[in-house]
PDB file of C-alpha atoms and ligand atoms in Angstrom:
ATOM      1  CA  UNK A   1     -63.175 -36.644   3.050  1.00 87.00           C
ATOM      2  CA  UNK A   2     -61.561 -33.639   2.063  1.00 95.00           C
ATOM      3  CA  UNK A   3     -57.859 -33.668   1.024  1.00 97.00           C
ATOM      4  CA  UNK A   4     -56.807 -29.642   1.948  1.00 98.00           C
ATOM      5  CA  UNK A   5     -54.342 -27.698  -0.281  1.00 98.00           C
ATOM      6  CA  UNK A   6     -53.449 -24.753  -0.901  1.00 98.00           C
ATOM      7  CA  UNK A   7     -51.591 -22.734  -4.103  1.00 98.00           C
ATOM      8  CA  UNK A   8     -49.327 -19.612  -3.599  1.00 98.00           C
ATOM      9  CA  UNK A   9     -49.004 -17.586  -6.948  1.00 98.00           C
ATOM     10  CA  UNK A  10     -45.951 -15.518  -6.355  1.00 97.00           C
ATOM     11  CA  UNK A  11     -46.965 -13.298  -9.222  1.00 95.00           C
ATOM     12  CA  UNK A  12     -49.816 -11.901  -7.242  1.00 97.00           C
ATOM     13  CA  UNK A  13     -47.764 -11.650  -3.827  1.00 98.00           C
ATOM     14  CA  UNK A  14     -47.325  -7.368  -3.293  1.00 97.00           C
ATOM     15  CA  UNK A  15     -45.609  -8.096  -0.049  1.00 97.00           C
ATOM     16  CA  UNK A  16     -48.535  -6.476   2.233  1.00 98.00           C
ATOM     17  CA  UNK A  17     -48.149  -8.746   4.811  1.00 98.00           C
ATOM     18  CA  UNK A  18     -51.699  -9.269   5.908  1.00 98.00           C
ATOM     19  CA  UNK A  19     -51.699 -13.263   6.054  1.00 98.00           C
ATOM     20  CA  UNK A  20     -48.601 -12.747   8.722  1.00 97.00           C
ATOM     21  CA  UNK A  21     -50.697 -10.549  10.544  1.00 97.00           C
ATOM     22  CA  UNK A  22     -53.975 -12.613  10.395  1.00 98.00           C
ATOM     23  CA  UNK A  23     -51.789 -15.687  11.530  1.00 98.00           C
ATOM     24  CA  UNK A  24     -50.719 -13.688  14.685  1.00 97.00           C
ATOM     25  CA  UNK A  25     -53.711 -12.420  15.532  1.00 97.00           C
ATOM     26  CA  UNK A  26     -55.274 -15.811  15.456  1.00 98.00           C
ATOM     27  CA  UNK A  27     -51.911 -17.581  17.202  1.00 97.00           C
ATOM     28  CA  UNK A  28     -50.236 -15.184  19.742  1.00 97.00           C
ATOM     29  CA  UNK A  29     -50.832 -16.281  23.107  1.00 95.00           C
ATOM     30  CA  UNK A  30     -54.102 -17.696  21.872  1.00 95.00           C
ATOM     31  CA  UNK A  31     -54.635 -21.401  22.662  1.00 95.00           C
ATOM     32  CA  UNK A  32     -55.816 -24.212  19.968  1.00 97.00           C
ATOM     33  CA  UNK A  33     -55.190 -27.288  21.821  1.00 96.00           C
ATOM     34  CA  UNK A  34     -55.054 -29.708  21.235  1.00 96.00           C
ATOM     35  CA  UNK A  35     -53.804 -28.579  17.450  1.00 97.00           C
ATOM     36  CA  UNK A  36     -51.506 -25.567  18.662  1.00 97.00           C
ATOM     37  CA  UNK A  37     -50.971 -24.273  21.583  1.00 97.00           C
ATOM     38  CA  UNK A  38     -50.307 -20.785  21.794  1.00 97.00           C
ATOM     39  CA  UNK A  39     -47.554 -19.030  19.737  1.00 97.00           C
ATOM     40  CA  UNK A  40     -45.070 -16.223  21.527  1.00 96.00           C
ATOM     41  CA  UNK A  41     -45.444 -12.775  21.104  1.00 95.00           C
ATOM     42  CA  UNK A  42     -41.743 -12.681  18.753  1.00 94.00           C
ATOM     43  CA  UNK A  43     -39.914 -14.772  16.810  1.00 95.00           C
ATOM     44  CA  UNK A  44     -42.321 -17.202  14.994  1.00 97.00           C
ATOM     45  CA  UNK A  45     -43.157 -16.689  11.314  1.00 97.00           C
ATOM     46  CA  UNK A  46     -45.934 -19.767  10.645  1.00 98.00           C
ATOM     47  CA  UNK A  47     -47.082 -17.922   7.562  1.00 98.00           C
ATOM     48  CA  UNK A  48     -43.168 -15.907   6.280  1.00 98.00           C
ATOM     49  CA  UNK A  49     -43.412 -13.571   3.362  1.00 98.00           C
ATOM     50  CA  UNK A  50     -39.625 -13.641   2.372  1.00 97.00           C
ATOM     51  CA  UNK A  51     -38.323 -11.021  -0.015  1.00 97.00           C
ATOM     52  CA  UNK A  52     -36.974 -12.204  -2.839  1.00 94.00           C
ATOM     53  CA  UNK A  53     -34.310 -10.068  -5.090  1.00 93.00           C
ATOM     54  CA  UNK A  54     -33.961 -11.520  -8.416  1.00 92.00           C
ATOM     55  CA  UNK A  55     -31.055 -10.174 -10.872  1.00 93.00           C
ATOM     56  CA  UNK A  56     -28.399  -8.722 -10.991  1.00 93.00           C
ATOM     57  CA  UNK A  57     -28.047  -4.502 -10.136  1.00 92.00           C
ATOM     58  CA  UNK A  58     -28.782  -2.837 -12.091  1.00 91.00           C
ATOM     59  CA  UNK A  59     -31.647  -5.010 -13.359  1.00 94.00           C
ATOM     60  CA  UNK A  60     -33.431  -6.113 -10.625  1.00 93.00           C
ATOM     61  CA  UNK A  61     -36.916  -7.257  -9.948  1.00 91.00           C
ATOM     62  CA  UNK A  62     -37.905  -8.001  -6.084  1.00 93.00           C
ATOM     63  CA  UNK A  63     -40.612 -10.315  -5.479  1.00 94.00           C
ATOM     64  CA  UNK A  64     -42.370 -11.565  -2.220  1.00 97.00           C
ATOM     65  CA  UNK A  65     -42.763 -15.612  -1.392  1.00 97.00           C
ATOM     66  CA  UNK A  66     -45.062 -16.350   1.109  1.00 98.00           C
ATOM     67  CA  UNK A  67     -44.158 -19.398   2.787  1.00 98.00           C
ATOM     68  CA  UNK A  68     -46.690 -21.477   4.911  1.00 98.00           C
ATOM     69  CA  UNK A  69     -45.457 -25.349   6.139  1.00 98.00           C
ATOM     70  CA  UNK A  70     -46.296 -27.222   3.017  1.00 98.00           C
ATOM     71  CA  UNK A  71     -47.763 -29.933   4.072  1.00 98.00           C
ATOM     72  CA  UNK A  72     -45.311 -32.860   2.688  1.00 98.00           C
ATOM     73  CA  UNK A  73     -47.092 -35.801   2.075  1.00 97.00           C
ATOM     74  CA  UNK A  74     -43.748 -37.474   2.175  1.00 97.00           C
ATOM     75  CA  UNK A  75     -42.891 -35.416   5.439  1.00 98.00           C
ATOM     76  CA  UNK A  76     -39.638 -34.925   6.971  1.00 97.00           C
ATOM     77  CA  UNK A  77     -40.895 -33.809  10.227  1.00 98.00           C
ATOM     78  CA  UNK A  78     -42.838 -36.755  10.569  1.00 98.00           C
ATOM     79  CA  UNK A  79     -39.855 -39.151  11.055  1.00 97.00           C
ATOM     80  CA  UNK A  80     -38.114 -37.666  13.787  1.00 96.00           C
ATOM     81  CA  UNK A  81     -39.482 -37.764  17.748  1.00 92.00           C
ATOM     82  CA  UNK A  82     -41.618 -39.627  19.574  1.00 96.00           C
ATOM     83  CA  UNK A  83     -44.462 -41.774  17.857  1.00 95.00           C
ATOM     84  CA  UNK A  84     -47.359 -39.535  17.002  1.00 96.00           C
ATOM     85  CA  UNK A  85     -45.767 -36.188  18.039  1.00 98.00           C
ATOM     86  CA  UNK A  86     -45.884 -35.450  14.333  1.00 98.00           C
ATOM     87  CA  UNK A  87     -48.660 -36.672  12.594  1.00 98.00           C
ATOM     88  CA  UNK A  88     -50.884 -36.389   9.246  1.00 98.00           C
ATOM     89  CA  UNK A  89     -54.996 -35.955   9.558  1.00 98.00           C
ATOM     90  CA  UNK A  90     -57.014 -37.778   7.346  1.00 97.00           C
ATOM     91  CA  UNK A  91     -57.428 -34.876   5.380  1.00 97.00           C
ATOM     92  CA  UNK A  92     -53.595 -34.175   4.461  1.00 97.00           C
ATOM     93  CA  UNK A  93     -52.937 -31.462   7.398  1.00 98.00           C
ATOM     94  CA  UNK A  94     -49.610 -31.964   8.804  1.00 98.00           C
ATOM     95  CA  UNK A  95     -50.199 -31.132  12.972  1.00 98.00           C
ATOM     96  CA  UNK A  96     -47.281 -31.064  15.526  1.00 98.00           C
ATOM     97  CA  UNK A  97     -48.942 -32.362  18.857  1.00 97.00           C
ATOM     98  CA  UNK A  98     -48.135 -29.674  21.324  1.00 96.00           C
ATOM     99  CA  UNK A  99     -48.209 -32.379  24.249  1.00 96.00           C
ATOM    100  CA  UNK A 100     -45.861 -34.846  22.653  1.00 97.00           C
ATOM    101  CA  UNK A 101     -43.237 -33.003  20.725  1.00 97.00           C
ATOM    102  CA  UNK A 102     -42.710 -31.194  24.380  1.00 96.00           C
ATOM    103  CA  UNK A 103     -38.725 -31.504  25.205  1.00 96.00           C
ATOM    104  CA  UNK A 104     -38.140 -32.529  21.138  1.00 96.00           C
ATOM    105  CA  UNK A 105     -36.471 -29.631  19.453  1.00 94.00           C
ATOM    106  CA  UNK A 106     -35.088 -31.695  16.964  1.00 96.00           C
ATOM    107  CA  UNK A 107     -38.156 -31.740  15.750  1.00 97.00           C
ATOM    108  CA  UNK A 108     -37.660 -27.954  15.016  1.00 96.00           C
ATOM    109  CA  UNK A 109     -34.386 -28.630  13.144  1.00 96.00           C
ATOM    110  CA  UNK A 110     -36.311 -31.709  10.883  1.00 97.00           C
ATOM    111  CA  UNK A 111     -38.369 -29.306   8.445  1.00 98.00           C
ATOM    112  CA  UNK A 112     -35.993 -28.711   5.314  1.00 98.00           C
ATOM    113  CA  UNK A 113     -38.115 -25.506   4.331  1.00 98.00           C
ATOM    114  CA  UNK A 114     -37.290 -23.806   7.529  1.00 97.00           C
ATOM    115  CA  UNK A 115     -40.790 -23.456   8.654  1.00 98.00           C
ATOM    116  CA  UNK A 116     -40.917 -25.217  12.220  1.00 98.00           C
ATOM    117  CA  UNK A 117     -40.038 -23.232  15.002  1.00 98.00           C
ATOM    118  CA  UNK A 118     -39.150 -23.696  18.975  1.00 97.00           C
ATOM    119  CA  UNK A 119     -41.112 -22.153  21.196  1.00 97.00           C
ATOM    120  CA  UNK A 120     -38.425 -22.338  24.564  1.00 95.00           C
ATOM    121  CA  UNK A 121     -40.891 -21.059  26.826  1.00 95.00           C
ATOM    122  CA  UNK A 122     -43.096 -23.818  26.251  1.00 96.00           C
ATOM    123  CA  UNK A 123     -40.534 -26.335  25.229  1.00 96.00           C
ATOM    124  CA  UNK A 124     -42.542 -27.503  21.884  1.00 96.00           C
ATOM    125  CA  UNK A 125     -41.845 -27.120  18.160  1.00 97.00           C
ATOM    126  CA  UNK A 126     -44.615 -25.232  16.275  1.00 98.00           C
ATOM    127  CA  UNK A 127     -45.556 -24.568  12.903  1.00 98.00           C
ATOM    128  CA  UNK A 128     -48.356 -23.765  10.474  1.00 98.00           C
ATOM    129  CA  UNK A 129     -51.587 -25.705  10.468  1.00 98.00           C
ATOM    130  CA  UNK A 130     -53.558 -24.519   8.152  1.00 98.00           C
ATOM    131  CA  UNK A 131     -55.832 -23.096  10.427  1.00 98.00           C
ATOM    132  CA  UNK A 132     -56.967 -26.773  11.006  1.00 98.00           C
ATOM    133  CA  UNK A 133     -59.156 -25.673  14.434  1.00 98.00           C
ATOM    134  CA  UNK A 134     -61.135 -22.945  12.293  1.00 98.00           C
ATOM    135  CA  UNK A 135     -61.801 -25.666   9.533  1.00 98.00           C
ATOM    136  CA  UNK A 136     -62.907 -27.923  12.141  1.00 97.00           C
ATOM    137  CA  UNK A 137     -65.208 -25.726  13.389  1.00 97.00           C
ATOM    138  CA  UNK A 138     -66.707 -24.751   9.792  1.00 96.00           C
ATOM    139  CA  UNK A 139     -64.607 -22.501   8.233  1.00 97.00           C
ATOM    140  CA  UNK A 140     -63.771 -22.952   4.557  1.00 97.00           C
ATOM    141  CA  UNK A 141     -60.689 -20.853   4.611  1.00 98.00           C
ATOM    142  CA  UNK A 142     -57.646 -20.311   6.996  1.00 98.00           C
ATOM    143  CA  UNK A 143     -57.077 -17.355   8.244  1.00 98.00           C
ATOM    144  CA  UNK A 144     -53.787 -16.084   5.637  1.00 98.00           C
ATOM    145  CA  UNK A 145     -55.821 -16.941   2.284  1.00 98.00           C
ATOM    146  CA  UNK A 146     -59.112 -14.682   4.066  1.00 98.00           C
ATOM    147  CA  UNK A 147     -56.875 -11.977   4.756  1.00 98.00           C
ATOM    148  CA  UNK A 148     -55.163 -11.492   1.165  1.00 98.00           C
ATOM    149  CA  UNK A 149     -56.331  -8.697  -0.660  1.00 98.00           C
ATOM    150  CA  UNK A 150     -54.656 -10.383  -4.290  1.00 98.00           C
ATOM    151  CA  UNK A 151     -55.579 -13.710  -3.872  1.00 97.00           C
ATOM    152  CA  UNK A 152     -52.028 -14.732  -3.964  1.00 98.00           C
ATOM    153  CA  UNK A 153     -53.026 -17.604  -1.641  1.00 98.00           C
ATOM    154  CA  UNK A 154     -55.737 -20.062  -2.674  1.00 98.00           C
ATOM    155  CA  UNK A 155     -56.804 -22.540  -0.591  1.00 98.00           C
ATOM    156  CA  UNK A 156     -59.479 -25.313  -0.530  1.00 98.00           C
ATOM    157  CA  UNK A 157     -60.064 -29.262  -1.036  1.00 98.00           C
ATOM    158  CA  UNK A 158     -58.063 -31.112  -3.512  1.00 98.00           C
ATOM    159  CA  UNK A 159     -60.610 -33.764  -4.471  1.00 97.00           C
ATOM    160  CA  UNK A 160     -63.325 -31.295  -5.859  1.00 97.00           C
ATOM    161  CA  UNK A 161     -62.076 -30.739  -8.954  1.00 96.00           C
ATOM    162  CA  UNK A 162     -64.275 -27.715  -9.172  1.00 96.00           C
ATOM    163  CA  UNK A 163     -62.635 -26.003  -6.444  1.00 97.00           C
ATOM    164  CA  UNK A 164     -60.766 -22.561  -6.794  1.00 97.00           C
ATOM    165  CA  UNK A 165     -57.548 -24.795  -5.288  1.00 98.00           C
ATOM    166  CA  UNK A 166     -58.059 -27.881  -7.708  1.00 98.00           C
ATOM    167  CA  UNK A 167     -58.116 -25.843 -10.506  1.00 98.00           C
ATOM    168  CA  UNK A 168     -54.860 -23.613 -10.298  1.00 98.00           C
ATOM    169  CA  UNK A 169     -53.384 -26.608  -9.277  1.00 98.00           C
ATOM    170  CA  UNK A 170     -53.929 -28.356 -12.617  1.00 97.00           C
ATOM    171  CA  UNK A 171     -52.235 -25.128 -14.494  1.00 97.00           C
ATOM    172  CA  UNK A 172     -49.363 -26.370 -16.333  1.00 96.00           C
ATOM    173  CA  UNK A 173     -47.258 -23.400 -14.342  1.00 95.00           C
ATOM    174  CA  UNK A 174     -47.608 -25.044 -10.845  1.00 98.00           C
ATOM    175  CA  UNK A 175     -44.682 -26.730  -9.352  1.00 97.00           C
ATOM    176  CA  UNK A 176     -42.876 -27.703  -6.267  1.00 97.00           C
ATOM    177  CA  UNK A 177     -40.438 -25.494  -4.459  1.00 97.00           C
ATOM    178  CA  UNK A 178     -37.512 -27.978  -4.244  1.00 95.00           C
ATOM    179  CA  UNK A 179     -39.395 -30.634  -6.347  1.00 95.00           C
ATOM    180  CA  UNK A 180     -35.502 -32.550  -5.723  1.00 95.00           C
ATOM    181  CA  UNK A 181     -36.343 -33.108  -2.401  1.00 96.00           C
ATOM    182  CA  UNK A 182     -39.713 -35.696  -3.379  1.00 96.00           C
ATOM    183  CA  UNK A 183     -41.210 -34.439  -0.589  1.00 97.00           C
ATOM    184  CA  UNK A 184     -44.753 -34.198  -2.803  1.00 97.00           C
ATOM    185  CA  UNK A 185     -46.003 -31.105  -0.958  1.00 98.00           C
ATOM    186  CA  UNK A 186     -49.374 -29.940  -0.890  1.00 98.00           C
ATOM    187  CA  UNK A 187     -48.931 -26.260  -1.161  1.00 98.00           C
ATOM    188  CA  UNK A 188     -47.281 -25.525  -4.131  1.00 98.00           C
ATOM    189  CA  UNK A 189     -46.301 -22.296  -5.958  1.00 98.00           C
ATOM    190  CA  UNK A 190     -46.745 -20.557  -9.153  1.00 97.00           C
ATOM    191  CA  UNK A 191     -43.829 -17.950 -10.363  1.00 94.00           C
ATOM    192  CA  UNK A 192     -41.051 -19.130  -8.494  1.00 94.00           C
ATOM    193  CA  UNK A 193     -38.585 -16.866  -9.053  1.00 91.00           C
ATOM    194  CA  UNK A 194     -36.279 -18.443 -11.785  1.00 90.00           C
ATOM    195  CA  UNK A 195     -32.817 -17.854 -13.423  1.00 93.00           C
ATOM    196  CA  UNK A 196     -32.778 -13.993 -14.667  1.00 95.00           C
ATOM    197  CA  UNK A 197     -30.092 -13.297 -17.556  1.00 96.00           C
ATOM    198  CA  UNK A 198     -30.025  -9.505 -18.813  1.00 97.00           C
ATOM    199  CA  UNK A 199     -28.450  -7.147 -20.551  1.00 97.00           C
ATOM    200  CA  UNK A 200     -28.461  -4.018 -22.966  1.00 97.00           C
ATOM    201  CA  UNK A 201     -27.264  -3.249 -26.366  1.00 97.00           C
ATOM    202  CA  UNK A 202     -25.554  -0.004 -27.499  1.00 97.00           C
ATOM    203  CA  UNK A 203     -24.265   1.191 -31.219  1.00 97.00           C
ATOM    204  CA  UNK A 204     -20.852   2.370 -30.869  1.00 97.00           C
ATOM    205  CA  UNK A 205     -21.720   5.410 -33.067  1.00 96.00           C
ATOM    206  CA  UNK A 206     -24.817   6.517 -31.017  1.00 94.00           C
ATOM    207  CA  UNK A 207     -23.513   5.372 -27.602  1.00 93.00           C
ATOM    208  CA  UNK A 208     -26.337   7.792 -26.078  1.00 92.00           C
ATOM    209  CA  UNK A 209     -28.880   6.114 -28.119  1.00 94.00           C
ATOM    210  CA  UNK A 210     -31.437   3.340 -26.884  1.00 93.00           C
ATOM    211  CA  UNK A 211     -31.888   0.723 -29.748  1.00 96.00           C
ATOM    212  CA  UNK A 212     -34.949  -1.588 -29.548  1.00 97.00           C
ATOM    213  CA  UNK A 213     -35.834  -3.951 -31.837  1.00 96.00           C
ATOM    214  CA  UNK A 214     -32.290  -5.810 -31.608  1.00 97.00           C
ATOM    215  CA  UNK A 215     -32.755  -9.414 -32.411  1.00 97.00           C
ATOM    216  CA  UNK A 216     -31.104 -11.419 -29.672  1.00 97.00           C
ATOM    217  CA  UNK A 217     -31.074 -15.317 -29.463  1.00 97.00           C
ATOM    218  CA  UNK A 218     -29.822 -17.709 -26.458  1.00 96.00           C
ATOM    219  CA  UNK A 219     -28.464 -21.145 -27.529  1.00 95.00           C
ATOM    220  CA  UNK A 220     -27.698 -24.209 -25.317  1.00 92.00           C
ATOM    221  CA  UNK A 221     -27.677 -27.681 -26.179  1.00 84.00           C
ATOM    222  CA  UNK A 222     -31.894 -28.257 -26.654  1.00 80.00           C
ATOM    223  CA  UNK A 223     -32.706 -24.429 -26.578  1.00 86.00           C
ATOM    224  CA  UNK A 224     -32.819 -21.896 -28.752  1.00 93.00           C
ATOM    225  CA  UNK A 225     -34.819 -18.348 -27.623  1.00 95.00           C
ATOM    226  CA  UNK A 226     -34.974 -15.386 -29.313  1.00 96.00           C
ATOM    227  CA  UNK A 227     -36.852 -12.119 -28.367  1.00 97.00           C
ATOM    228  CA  UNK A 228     -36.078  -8.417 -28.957  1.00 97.00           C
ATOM    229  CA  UNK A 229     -34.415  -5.498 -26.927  1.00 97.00           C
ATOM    230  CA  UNK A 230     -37.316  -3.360 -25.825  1.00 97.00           C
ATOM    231  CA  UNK A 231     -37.547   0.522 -26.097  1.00 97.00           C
ATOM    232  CA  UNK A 232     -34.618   1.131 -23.638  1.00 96.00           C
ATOM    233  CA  UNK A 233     -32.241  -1.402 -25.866  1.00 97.00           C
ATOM    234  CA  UNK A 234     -32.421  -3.772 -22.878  1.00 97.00           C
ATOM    235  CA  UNK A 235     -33.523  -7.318 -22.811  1.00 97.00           C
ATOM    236  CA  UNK A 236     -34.626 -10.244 -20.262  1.00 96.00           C
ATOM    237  CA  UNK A 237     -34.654 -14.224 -20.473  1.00 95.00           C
ATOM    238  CA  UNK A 238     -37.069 -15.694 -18.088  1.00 90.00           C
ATOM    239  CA  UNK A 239     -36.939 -18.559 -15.931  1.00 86.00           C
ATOM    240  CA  UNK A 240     -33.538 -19.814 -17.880  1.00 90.00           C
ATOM    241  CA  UNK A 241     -32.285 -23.188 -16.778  1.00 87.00           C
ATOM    242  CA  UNK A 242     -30.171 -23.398 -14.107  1.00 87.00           C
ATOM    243  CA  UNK A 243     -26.480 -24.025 -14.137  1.00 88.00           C
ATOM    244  CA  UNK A 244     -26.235 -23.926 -18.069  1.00 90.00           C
ATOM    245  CA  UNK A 245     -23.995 -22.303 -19.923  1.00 92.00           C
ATOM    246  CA  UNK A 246     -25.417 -20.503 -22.741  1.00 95.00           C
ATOM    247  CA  UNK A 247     -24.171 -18.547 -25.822  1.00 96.00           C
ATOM    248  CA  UNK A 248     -25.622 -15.264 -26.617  1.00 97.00           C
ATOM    249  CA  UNK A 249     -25.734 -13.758 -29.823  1.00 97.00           C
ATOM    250  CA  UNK A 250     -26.878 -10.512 -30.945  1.00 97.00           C
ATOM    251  CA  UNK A 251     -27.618  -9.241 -34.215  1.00 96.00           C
ATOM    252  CA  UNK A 252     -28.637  -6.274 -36.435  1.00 96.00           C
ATOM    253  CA  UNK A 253     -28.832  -4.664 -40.128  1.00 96.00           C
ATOM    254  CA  UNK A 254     -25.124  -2.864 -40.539  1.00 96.00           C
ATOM    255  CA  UNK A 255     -23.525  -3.835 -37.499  1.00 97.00           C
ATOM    256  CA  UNK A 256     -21.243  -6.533 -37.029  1.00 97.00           C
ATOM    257  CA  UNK A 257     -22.981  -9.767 -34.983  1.00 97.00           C
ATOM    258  CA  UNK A 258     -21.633 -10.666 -32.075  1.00 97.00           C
ATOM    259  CA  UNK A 259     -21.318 -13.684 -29.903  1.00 97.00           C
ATOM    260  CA  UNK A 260     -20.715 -14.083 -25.942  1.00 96.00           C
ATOM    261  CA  UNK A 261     -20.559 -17.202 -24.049  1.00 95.00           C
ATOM    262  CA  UNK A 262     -22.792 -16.412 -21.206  1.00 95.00           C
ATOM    263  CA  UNK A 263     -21.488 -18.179 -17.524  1.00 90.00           C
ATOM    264  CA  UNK A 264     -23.576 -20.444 -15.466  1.00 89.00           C
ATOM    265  CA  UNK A 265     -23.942 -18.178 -12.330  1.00 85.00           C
ATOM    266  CA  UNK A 266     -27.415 -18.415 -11.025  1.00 89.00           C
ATOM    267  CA  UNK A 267     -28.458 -14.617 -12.517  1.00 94.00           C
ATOM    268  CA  UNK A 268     -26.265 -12.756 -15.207  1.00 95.00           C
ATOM    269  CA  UNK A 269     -26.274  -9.213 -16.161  1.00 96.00           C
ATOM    270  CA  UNK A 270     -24.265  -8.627 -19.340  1.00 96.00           C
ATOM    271  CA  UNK A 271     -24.243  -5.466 -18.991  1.00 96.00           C
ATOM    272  CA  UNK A 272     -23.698  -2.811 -21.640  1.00 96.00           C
ATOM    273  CA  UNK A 273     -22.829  -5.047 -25.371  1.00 97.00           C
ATOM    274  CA  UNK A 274     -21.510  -2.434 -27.842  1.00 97.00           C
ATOM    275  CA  UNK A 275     -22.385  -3.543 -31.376  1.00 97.00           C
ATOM    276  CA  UNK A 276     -19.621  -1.926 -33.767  1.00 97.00           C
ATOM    277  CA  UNK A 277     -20.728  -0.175 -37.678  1.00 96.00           C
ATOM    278  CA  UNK A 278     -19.830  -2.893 -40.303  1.00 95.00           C
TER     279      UNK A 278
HETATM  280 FE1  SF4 B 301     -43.066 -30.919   7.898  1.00 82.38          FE
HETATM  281 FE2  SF4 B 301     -41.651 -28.874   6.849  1.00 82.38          FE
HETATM  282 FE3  SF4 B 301     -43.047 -30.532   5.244  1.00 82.38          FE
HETATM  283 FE4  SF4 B 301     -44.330 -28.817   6.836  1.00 82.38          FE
HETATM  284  S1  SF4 B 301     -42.964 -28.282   5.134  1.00 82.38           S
HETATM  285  S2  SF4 B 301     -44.854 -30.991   6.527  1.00 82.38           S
HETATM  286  S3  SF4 B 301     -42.996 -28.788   8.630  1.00 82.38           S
HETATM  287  S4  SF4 B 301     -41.290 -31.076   6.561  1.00 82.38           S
HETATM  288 FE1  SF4 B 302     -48.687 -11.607  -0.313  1.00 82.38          FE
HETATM  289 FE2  SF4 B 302     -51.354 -11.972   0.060  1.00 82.38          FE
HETATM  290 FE3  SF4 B 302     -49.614 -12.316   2.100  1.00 82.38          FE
HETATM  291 FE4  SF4 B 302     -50.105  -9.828   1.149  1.00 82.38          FE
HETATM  292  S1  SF4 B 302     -51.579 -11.207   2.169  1.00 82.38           S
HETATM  293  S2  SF4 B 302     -48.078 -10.729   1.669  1.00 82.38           S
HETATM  294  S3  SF4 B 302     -50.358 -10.263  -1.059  1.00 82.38           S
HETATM  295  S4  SF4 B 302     -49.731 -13.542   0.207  1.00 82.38           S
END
């Protein structure tokens, strides 16, 4: 028996919005029963794409997360309504009966990701299935991951450890979105967007010049990171830990060092840090 999965590499994400548009067309007013029943014309996102802004202005980077229901194996939604209106197929799919989570919406207000939603006209919480009726009938793919033009969205079965899915989901870089929450989800991400601290060195005797090659190092208690300030004199930690505090210090032949504790906001821009002749 297959055990479905799927991986969603944020890196590759460029925000097109095709998988929301291939999960309409195959949901609006288009009946699966008994997986889904049909989804309304507005309001429902069962595959999002949610934009992401990441640093501070004016260094900012935006990214695009696509975000399916994830398919908890420890699910959330499966512990509130009636017996079975929530319920896991043997192959890991997480399905909302359409019949029995009628008159339920707390079962709408259950998922922690946001992803269930009420449809009022039919009085039932819906969500994301993976395409689960297409798979039944054959397909390999749901319709999201056969729409993507980047491959952002991988999908296939867990247990063949050949498979496209198996094997991204064995790269060191995978991980949970809200791994806190033990929820052990079966979609999971690569390049979440992480903890962004910037900033940009000037020589207060060439204040219009750009100076690359600074050496700047980050300290906290177990870390120590050091890169350079590329050809605009600016520089970028990556996927910093969050709610540290860190000391920056930056450093270079015939200027005096300097040192600046850095906060533990969730992104930091430093801003302009003006290195005086020694
Ligand atoms: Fe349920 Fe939300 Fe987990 Fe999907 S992501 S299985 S809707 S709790
Ligand atoms: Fe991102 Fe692929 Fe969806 Fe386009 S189709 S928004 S690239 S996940």
């Amino acid at each position: 028996m297959a055990k479905y999965g799927m991986v969603i590499d944020v890196d590759r994400c460029v925000g097109c919005y095709a998988c929301w548009i291939a999960c309409f067309d195959e949901h609006v007013s288009v009946d699966h029963m008994p997986i889904a029943a049909p989804q309304p014309e507005s309001g429902h996102r069962w595959m999002d794409v949610k934009p992401i802004e990441q640093g501070v202005y004016p260094r900012v980077h935006n990214k695009y997360m696509p975000l399916p229901c994830l398919m908890c194996e420890d699910a959330p939604c499966m512990k509130v309504g009636p017996e079975g209106a929530v319920y896991r197929r043997p192959d890991g799919i997480v399905v909302i009966d359409p019949v029995k989570a009628k008159g339920h919406p707390e079962i709408a207000k259950s998922c922690p990701y946001g992803v269930i939603y009420l449809n009022e006209q039919l009085n039932t919480a819906q969500k994301c299935t993976y395409c689960a009726h297409l798979l039944d009938d054959g397909w390999k793919l749901p319709r999201c991951v056969e729409a993507c033009p980047t491959q952002a969205l991988v999908f296939g079965d867990l247990t063949d450890s050949n498979s496209a899915v198996a094997q991204r989901m064995a790269e060191p870089a995978i991980e949970e979105l809200r791994p806190d929450w033990q929820n052990r989800t079966l979609t999971r991400f690569i390049g979440l967007p992480k903890r962004l601290i910037t900033g940009e060195v000037t020589l207060a005797d060439k204040p219009e010049e750009p100076v690359p090659g600074v050496v700047v190092i980050l300290r906290a208690a177990n870390d120590v990171l050091t890169i350079v300030t590329d050809s605009y004199g600016e520089f970028e930690f990556r996927e910093m830990r969050p709610k540290t505090q860190y000391t920056l210090q930056v450093s270079h032949p015939g200027y005096a060092t300097r040192e600046i504790a850095v906060s533990d906001k969730d992104d930091v821009d430093l801003g302009a840090i003006v290195l005086t002749k020694l």
